mmCIF file of C-alpha atoms in Angstrom:
data_model
loop_
_atom_site.group_PDB
_atom_site.id
_atom_site.type_symbol
_atom_site.label_atom_id
_atom_site.label_comp_id
_atom_site.label_asym_id
_atom_site.label_seq_id
_atom_site.Cartn_x
_atom_site.Cartn_y
_atom_site.Cartn_z
ATOM 1 C CA MET J 880 247.855 161.030 231.305
ATOM 2 C CA ARG J 881 248.817 164.545 232.529
ATOM 3 C CA VAL J 882 247.437 165.909 235.775
ATOM 4 C CA ALA J 883 246.904 169.657 235.834
ATOM 5 C CA SER J 884 248.924 171.303 238.589
ATOM 6 C CA ARG J 885 247.216 173.697 241.013
ATOM 7 C CA ARG J 886 248.954 176.990 241.409
ATOM 8 C CA THR J 887 248.788 178.541 244.863
ATOM 9 C CA ALA J 888 248.777 182.317 245.108
ATOM 10 C CA HIS J 889 251.856 183.853 246.625
ATOM 11 C CA PRO J 890 251.365 184.583 250.376
ATOM 12 C CA ALA J 891 252.260 188.229 249.814
ATOM 13 C CA LEU J 892 249.457 188.560 247.266
ATOM 14 C CA ILE J 893 247.002 186.932 249.664
ATOM 15 C CA ALA J 894 248.039 189.333 252.432
ATOM 16 C CA LEU J 895 247.804 192.302 250.071
ATOM 17 C CA GLY J 896 244.322 191.233 249.007
ATOM 18 C CA ALA J 897 243.239 190.866 252.629
ATOM 19 C CA VAL J 898 244.565 194.325 253.496
ATOM 20 C CA GLY J 899 242.774 195.762 250.490
ATOM 21 C CA ALA J 900 239.505 194.133 251.497
ATOM 22 C CA VAL J 901 239.779 195.428 255.051
ATOM 23 C CA GLY J 902 240.613 198.898 253.770
ATOM 24 C CA ALA J 903 237.652 198.879 251.421
ATOM 25 C CA ALA J 904 235.321 197.754 254.209
ATOM 26 C CA ALA J 905 236.666 200.455 256.521
ATOM 27 C CA ALA J 906 236.148 203.093 253.828
ATOM 28 C CA VAL J 907 232.565 201.954 253.244
ATOM 29 C CA TRP J 908 231.890 202.085 256.986
ATOM 30 C CA GLY J 909 233.595 205.442 257.597
ATOM 31 C CA ILE J 910 232.240 207.231 254.539
ATOM 32 C CA GLY J 911 228.867 205.610 254.084
ATOM 33 C CA ILE J 912 227.730 204.734 257.599
ATOM 34 C CA GLU J 913 229.562 206.042 260.666
ATOM 35 C CA ARG J 914 229.591 209.705 259.696
ATOM 36 C CA TYR J 915 225.797 209.581 259.945
ATOM 37 C CA LEU J 916 225.676 207.815 263.344
ATOM 38 C CA PHE J 917 225.021 210.991 265.311
ATOM 39 C CA THR J 918 225.396 210.485 269.054
ATOM 40 C CA VAL J 919 224.631 212.425 272.234
ATOM 41 C CA ARG J 920 227.354 211.825 274.815
ATOM 42 C CA GLU J 921 226.039 212.431 278.339
ATOM 43 C CA VAL J 922 228.569 213.209 281.063
ATOM 44 C CA THR J 923 228.598 214.856 284.485
ATOM 45 C CA ALA J 924 231.323 216.997 286.019
ATOM 46 C CA PRO J 925 231.539 218.581 289.506
ATOM 47 C CA ALA J 926 232.401 222.158 288.559
ATOM 48 C CA LEU J 927 230.011 224.468 290.385
ATOM 49 C CA PRO J 928 230.339 226.112 293.802
ATOM 50 C CA ALA J 929 228.978 224.116 296.714
ATOM 51 C CA GLY J 930 225.213 224.263 297.004
ATOM 52 C CA SER J 931 224.661 225.116 293.320
ATOM 53 C CA ALA J 932 221.827 223.585 291.347
ATOM 54 C CA PRO J 933 222.926 221.472 288.343
ATOM 55 C CA ILE J 934 223.279 223.171 284.946
ATOM 56 C CA ARG J 935 222.636 221.130 281.797
ATOM 57 C CA VAL J 936 225.006 222.336 279.061
ATOM 58 C CA LEU J 937 224.533 221.313 275.437
ATOM 59 C CA HIS J 938 228.013 221.480 273.916
ATOM 60 C CA LEU J 939 227.951 221.784 270.109
ATOM 61 C CA SER J 940 231.017 221.967 267.899
ATOM 62 C CA ASP J 941 232.417 221.592 264.396
ATOM 63 C CA ALA J 942 229.215 221.247 262.400
ATOM 64 C CA HIS J 943 231.110 222.238 259.208
ATOM 65 C CA MET J 944 227.674 222.657 257.677
ATOM 66 C CA ALA J 945 226.890 222.434 253.990
ATOM 67 C CA PRO J 946 223.359 223.247 252.806
ATOM 68 C CA TRP J 947 222.622 219.722 251.517
ATOM 69 C CA GLN J 948 223.450 217.954 254.822
ATOM 70 C CA HIS J 949 219.831 217.463 255.850
ATOM 71 C CA ARG J 950 220.393 214.431 258.103
ATOM 72 C CA LYS J 951 222.820 216.394 260.240
ATOM 73 C CA GLN J 952 220.515 219.408 260.294
ATOM 74 C CA ASP J 953 217.526 217.316 261.399
ATOM 75 C CA TRP J 954 219.548 215.674 264.160
ATOM 76 C CA LEU J 955 220.866 218.996 265.478
ATOM 77 C CA ALA J 956 217.341 220.426 265.436
ATOM 78 C CA SER J 957 216.121 217.450 267.481
ATOM 79 C CA LEU J 958 218.547 218.302 270.315
ATOM 80 C CA ALA J 959 216.121 220.984 271.511
ATOM 81 C CA GLU J 960 214.169 218.056 272.981
ATOM 82 C CA LEU J 961 216.973 217.622 275.547
ATOM 83 C CA LYS J 962 215.860 220.930 277.100
ATOM 84 C CA PRO J 963 219.353 222.191 278.012
ATOM 85 C CA ASP J 964 219.814 225.163 280.311
ATOM 86 C CA LEU J 965 222.763 226.554 278.338
ATOM 87 C CA ILE J 966 224.247 226.030 274.882
ATOM 88 C CA VAL J 967 227.996 226.335 274.318
ATOM 89 C CA ASN J 968 229.006 226.426 270.660
ATOM 90 C CA THR J 969 232.761 226.031 270.147
ATOM 91 C CA GLY J 970 232.914 226.998 266.493
ATOM 92 C CA ASP J 971 233.582 225.788 262.946
ATOM 93 C CA ASN J 972 229.886 225.981 262.163
ATOM 94 C CA LEU J 973 230.242 226.668 258.444
ATOM 95 C CA GLY J 974 231.596 224.256 255.864
ATOM 96 C CA HIS J 975 230.395 225.900 252.657
ATOM 97 C CA LEU J 976 229.726 229.370 251.259
ATOM 98 C CA ASP J 977 225.997 228.699 251.730
ATOM 99 C CA GLY J 978 226.416 226.866 255.027
ATOM 100 C CA LEU J 979 224.372 229.392 257.005
ATOM 101 C CA ALA J 980 221.169 228.117 255.372
ATOM 102 C CA GLY J 981 221.829 224.698 256.886
ATOM 103 C CA ILE J 982 222.818 226.194 260.234
ATOM 104 C CA ARG J 983 219.527 228.064 260.386
ATOM 105 C CA ARG J 984 217.578 224.885 259.728
ATOM 106 C CA ALA J 985 219.595 223.076 262.410
ATOM 107 C CA PHE J 986 219.590 225.705 265.147
ATOM 108 C CA ASP J 987 216.221 227.478 264.808
ATOM 109 C CA PRO J 988 214.594 225.154 267.415
ATOM 110 C CA LEU J 989 217.253 226.243 269.930
ATOM 111 C CA ALA J 990 216.157 229.903 269.838
ATOM 112 C CA GLY J 991 215.548 231.376 273.274
ATOM 113 C CA ILE J 992 217.861 229.014 275.142
ATOM 114 C CA PRO J 993 220.780 230.972 276.631
ATOM 115 C CA GLY J 994 223.947 230.323 274.661
ATOM 116 C CA VAL J 995 227.507 231.438 274.017
ATOM 117 C CA PHE J 996 229.779 230.931 271.016
ATOM 118 C CA VAL J 997 233.310 231.414 269.738
ATOM 119 C CA HIS J 998 234.734 231.166 266.233
ATOM 120 C CA GLY J 999 236.787 228.518 264.558
ATOM 121 C CA SER J 1000 238.623 229.359 261.352
ATOM 122 C CA ASN J 1001 235.830 227.765 259.306
ATOM 123 C CA ASP J 1002 233.442 230.409 260.586
ATOM 124 C CA VAL J 1003 235.614 232.955 258.802
ATOM 125 C CA THR J 1004 237.062 231.225 255.733
ATOM 126 C CA ALA J 1005 235.762 228.356 253.608
ATOM 127 C CA PRO J 1006 237.456 224.949 253.754
ATOM 128 C CA SER J 1007 239.964 223.954 251.093
ATOM 129 C CA PRO J 1008 241.335 220.599 249.901
ATOM 130 C CA ARG J 1009 244.049 219.222 252.183
ATOM 131 C CA ASN J 1010 246.359 216.230 252.176
ATOM 132 C CA PRO J 1011 245.185 214.344 255.305
ATOM 133 C CA LEU J 1012 248.613 212.748 255.758
ATOM 134 C CA ARG J 1013 250.052 216.173 256.619
ATOM 135 C CA TYR J 1014 248.236 216.074 259.957
ATOM 136 C CA PHE J 1015 250.687 213.403 261.096
ATOM 137 C CA LEU J 1016 253.437 216.018 260.811
ATOM 138 C CA GLY J 1017 251.825 218.214 263.477
ATOM 139 C CA PRO J 1018 249.132 220.909 263.644
ATOM 140 C CA SER J 1019 248.361 222.319 260.204
ATOM 141 C CA LYS J 1020 249.790 225.801 259.745
ATOM 142 C CA LYS J 1021 249.997 226.225 255.975
ATOM 143 C CA HIS J 1022 246.781 227.804 254.743
ATOM 144 C CA HIS J 1023 245.620 228.209 251.167
ATOM 145 C CA GLU J 1024 244.399 231.543 249.827
ATOM 146 C CA PRO J 1025 241.250 231.954 251.934
ATOM 147 C CA THR J 1026 237.739 232.306 250.570
ATOM 148 C CA PRO J 1027 235.890 234.527 253.058
ATOM 149 C CA LEU J 1028 232.587 233.443 254.560
ATOM 150 C CA ASP J 1029 229.815 235.768 255.718
ATOM 151 C CA THR J 1030 230.813 235.635 259.368
ATOM 152 C CA ALA J 1031 228.870 238.789 260.193
ATOM 153 C CA ALA J 1032 225.615 237.232 258.967
ATOM 154 C CA MET J 1033 226.237 234.114 261.067
ATOM 155 C CA ASP J 1034 227.014 236.221 264.148
ATOM 156 C CA ARG J 1035 223.847 238.294 263.650
ATOM 157 C CA TYR J 1036 221.825 235.103 263.449
ATOM 158 C CA PHE J 1037 223.380 233.774 266.647
ATOM 159 C CA THR J 1038 223.008 237.006 268.628
ATOM 160 C CA ASP J 1039 219.836 238.600 267.260
ATOM 161 C CA GLU J 1040 217.705 235.563 266.417
ATOM 162 C CA LEU J 1041 218.939 232.838 268.784
ATOM 163 C CA GLY J 1042 219.873 235.176 271.653
ATOM 164 C CA TRP J 1043 223.400 233.795 272.079
ATOM 165 C CA THR J 1044 226.394 235.794 273.335
ATOM 166 C CA ASP J 1045 229.655 236.297 271.433
ATOM 167 C CA LEU J 1046 232.665 235.308 273.579
ATOM 168 C CA ASN J 1047 235.441 235.872 271.032
ATOM 169 C CA ASN J 1048 238.230 237.379 273.183
ATOM 170 C CA SER J 1049 235.607 238.648 275.590
ATOM 171 C CA ALA J 1050 233.501 237.813 278.637
ATOM 172 C CA ALA J 1051 229.838 237.962 279.550
ATOM 173 C CA ARG J 1052 227.461 237.467 282.453
ATOM 174 C CA LEU J 1053 224.331 235.398 281.833
ATOM 175 C CA THR J 1054 221.379 234.101 283.794
ATOM 176 C CA VAL J 1055 221.017 230.368 283.255
ATOM 177 C CA ALA J 1056 218.120 228.478 284.841
ATOM 178 C CA GLY J 1057 217.892 231.180 287.484
ATOM 179 C CA THR J 1058 221.629 231.076 288.219
ATOM 180 C CA VAL J 1059 224.129 233.801 287.343
ATOM 181 C CA VAL J 1060 226.945 232.370 285.204
ATOM 182 C CA ASP J 1061 230.066 234.185 284.031
ATOM 183 C CA ALA J 1062 231.810 232.995 280.878
ATOM 184 C CA PHE J 1063 234.778 234.040 278.791
ATOM 185 C CA GLY J 1064 236.363 232.827 275.595
ATOM 186 C CA VAL J 1065 238.869 233.339 272.806
ATOM 187 C CA ASN J 1066 238.816 233.385 269.049
ATOM 188 C CA ASP J 1067 240.478 230.489 267.195
ATOM 189 C CA ALA J 1068 243.831 229.706 268.803
ATOM 190 C CA HIS J 1069 244.724 227.447 265.861
ATOM 191 C CA ARG J 1070 245.017 230.580 263.750
ATOM 192 C CA ASP J 1071 246.605 232.597 266.575
ATOM 193 C CA TRP J 1072 243.511 234.771 266.854
ATOM 194 C CA ASP J 1073 243.276 234.236 270.624
ATOM 195 C CA ARG J 1074 243.933 237.226 272.892
ATOM 196 C CA LEU J 1075 244.468 235.850 276.362
ATOM 197 C CA ASP J 1076 245.929 239.201 277.358
ATOM 198 C CA VAL J 1077 242.568 241.004 277.126
ATOM 199 C CA LEU J 1078 240.613 238.513 279.209
ATOM 200 C CA PRO J 1079 241.513 239.719 282.728
ATOM 201 C CA ASP J 1080 240.080 243.163 281.953
ATOM 202 C CA ALA J 1081 237.077 241.644 280.168
ATOM 203 C CA ILE J 1082 236.267 239.465 283.172
ATOM 204 C CA GLY J 1083 236.871 242.355 285.554
ATOM 205 C CA ALA J 1084 234.466 244.546 283.581
ATOM 206 C CA LEU J 1085 231.634 242.173 284.468
ATOM 207 C CA GLY J 1086 231.743 243.558 287.993
ATOM 208 C CA PRO J 1087 232.188 241.847 291.354
ATOM 209 C CA ARG J 1088 231.700 238.079 291.250
ATOM 210 C CA ASP J 1089 229.753 236.335 293.956
ATOM 211 C CA ALA J 1090 231.413 233.244 295.391
ATOM 212 C CA ALA J 1091 228.466 231.224 294.072
ATOM 213 C CA THR J 1092 228.939 232.427 290.476
ATOM 214 C CA PRO J 1093 230.569 229.783 288.240
ATOM 215 C CA LEU J 1094 233.098 230.852 285.593
ATOM 216 C CA LEU J 1095 233.261 228.934 282.295
ATOM 217 C CA GLY J 1096 236.062 229.102 279.725
ATOM 218 C CA VAL J 1097 235.257 228.527 276.036
ATOM 219 C CA THR J 1098 237.693 227.953 273.169
ATOM 220 C CA HIS J 1099 237.566 226.440 269.717
ATOM 221 C CA ALA J 1100 241.071 224.952 269.628
ATOM 222 C CA PRO J 1101 242.221 223.523 272.993
ATOM 223 C CA TYR J 1102 245.877 224.452 272.781
ATOM 224 C CA GLN J 1103 247.783 224.026 276.024
ATOM 225 C CA ARG J 1104 248.565 227.745 276.283
ATOM 226 C CA VAL J 1105 244.835 228.463 276.222
ATOM 227 C CA LEU J 1106 243.947 225.762 278.728
ATOM 228 C CA ASN J 1107 246.700 226.955 281.061
ATOM 229 C CA GLY J 1108 245.578 230.560 280.707
ATOM 230 C CA PHE J 1109 241.942 229.679 281.340
ATOM 231 C CA THR J 1110 242.867 227.692 284.440
ATOM 232 C CA ASP J 1111 244.931 230.592 285.758
ATOM 233 C CA LEU J 1112 241.996 232.942 285.185
ATOM 234 C CA GLY J 1113 239.880 230.823 287.517
ATOM 235 C CA ALA J 1114 237.709 228.875 285.093
ATOM 236 C CA ASP J 1115 235.574 226.284 286.863
ATOM 237 C CA ALA J 1116 235.208 224.272 283.643
ATOM 238 C CA ILE J 1117 236.639 224.529 280.113
ATOM 239 C CA LEU J 1118 234.969 223.534 276.845
ATOM 240 C CA GLY J 1119 236.648 223.161 273.452
ATOM 241 C CA GLY J 1120 236.358 221.519 270.059
ATOM 242 C CA HIS J 1121 238.482 221.584 266.860
ATOM 243 C CA THR J 1122 240.068 218.125 267.149
ATOM 244 C CA HIS J 1123 237.149 216.149 265.655
ATOM 245 C CA GLY J 1124 238.236 213.585 268.243
ATOM 246 C CA GLY J 1125 240.857 212.529 265.715
ATOM 247 C CA GLN J 1126 238.071 211.906 263.140
ATOM 248 C CA VAL J 1127 239.751 208.701 261.933
ATOM 249 C CA CYS J 1128 240.734 206.731 265.030
ATOM 250 C CA LEU J 1129 242.249 203.342 265.755
ATOM 251 C CA PRO J 1130 239.740 201.059 267.510
ATOM 252 C CA GLY J 1131 240.911 200.288 271.023
ATOM 253 C CA TYR J 1132 243.519 203.055 270.887
ATOM 254 C CA GLY J 1133 241.798 206.292 269.996
ATOM 255 C CA ALA J 1134 242.916 209.444 268.206
ATOM 256 C CA LEU J 1135 246.019 209.361 266.037
ATOM 257 C CA VAL J 1136 246.098 213.134 265.501
ATOM 258 C CA ALA J 1137 244.506 216.133 267.223
ATOM 259 C CA ASN J 1138 245.663 219.040 264.999
ATOM 260 C CA CYS J 1139 246.838 220.898 268.093
ATOM 261 C CA ASP J 1140 249.175 220.227 271.018
ATOM 262 C CA ILE J 1141 246.646 218.714 273.427
ATOM 263 C CA PRO J 1142 247.603 215.170 274.523
ATOM 264 C CA LEU J 1143 245.937 212.632 272.235
ATOM 265 C CA SER J 1144 244.313 210.938 275.216
ATOM 266 C CA GLN J 1145 242.329 214.165 275.737
ATOM 267 C CA ALA J 1146 241.449 214.789 272.090
ATOM 268 C CA LYS J 1147 237.809 214.019 272.862
ATOM 269 C CA GLY J 1148 235.607 213.528 275.849
ATOM 270 C CA LEU J 1149 235.563 214.655 279.451
ATOM 271 C CA SER J 1150 238.856 214.788 281.334
ATOM 272 C CA THR J 1151 240.584 217.250 283.658
ATOM 273 C CA TRP J 1152 243.227 219.911 283.111
ATOM 274 C CA SER J 1153 245.733 220.906 285.777
ATOM 275 C CA HIS J 1154 247.907 224.002 285.920
ATOM 276 C CA GLY J 1155 249.166 226.317 288.620
ATOM 277 C CA GLY J 1156 247.852 224.155 291.417
ATOM 278 C CA ARG J 1157 244.296 224.009 290.059
ATOM 279 C CA THR J 1158 242.497 221.113 288.361
ATOM 280 C CA VAL J 1159 239.299 221.736 286.389
ATOM 281 C CA PRO J 1160 236.992 219.659 284.177
ATOM 282 C CA LEU J 1161 237.788 219.835 280.464
ATOM 283 C CA ASN J 1162 235.324 218.714 277.801
ATOM 284 C CA VAL J 1163 236.598 218.443 274.228
ATOM 285 C CA SER J 1164 233.852 217.717 271.742
ATOM 286 C CA ALA J 1165 234.580 215.377 268.842
ATOM 287 C CA GLY J 1166 232.144 217.526 266.869
ATOM 288 C CA CYS J 1167 229.328 216.477 264.598
ATOM 289 C CA GLY J 1168 230.766 217.254 261.165
ATOM 290 C CA HIS J 1169 233.742 217.076 258.860
ATOM 291 C CA SER J 1170 235.226 218.999 255.977
ATOM 292 C CA ILE J 1171 233.386 218.429 252.707
ATOM 293 C CA TYR J 1172 236.810 217.431 251.380
ATOM 294 C CA ALA J 1173 237.210 214.655 253.975
ATOM 295 C CA PRO J 1174 233.744 213.065 254.355
ATOM 296 C CA VAL J 1175 234.669 210.263 256.726
ATOM 297 C CA ARG J 1176 234.460 209.234 260.374
ATOM 298 C CA PHE J 1177 236.001 206.030 261.674
ATOM 299 C CA ALA J 1178 235.859 204.789 265.288
ATOM 300 C CA CYS J 1179 234.829 208.358 266.163
ATOM 301 C CA ARG J 1180 231.119 208.998 265.839
ATOM 302 C CA PRO J 1181 229.832 212.539 265.258
ATOM 303 C CA GLU J 1182 228.543 213.871 268.537
ATOM 304 C CA ALA J 1183 227.085 216.536 270.726
ATOM 305 C CA THR J 1184 227.634 216.526 274.482
ATOM 306 C CA LEU J 1185 225.031 216.960 277.179
ATOM 307 C CA LEU J 1186 227.306 218.024 280.013
ATOM 308 C CA THR J 1187 225.665 218.322 283.414
ATOM 309 C CA LEU J 1188 227.672 220.567 285.716
ATOM 310 C CA THR J 1189 227.087 219.783 289.372
ATOM 311 C CA ALA J 1190 228.221 221.238 292.679
ATOM 312 C CA ARG J 1191 231.640 220.301 293.994
ATOM 313 C CA ASN J 1192 231.711 218.466 297.307
#
């Protein structure tokens, strides 16, 4: 009588199967679930002159909007219920040639709330397919032949219909919740469109600043040269986006890439930036979207930030 022998799978095949199963589960989570888990991150930073009343800032970034992304549009529209005093939009709003239709649906409820905005490259040119592994080699600099977007139409919508102020390489003075606020910003530093050299004159053109007037710096890409320049210009707080918080992160570790030269530990969230003897709050938004060519989020939920600026002690 012959007894059939049991063959045991090779350990390497078992390990490979386990890795494949984990990878498949991660892909299902990142593509099918987490990219829709929209989150409001609420933080507080002492950034205003002593005696100032708090200012509630809704920081929006990197919507990368396509017209069919109705869940994201509905969530962004619902943020009007937070009743912010000021909206800061740090760019990359468009993710498709017809993205403005989705942006209108998302932002119409925010009309009448004071706001400022700067551009990311995806407010100017449409996204293109990329090899995501290239981001591990450093900030992406090779750009495909660009397909232009209707930036002028988006800017008209922001300024004429929402009442927001364009801060691309410029400065402005606003009244926010009864408080005078000065703000300045740059165009996308990732594409070298920033003009730090024009900002001193732009800020000076606002006129004399009262000691109680806060000064906010706004950028899409938080490159160190921009953060250093903003700190030197006297910014009381700095807001940026661009990094997507790493977009695909390692649980318990955080961002693996930032697509700029900011330290990975500061690729998302509230931290501080020091330069020239000054230290100021820095908020980098992980953004609420993604390229249509990379529809995934992992260990990095899409977000908006409700940043409450309070008086310094």
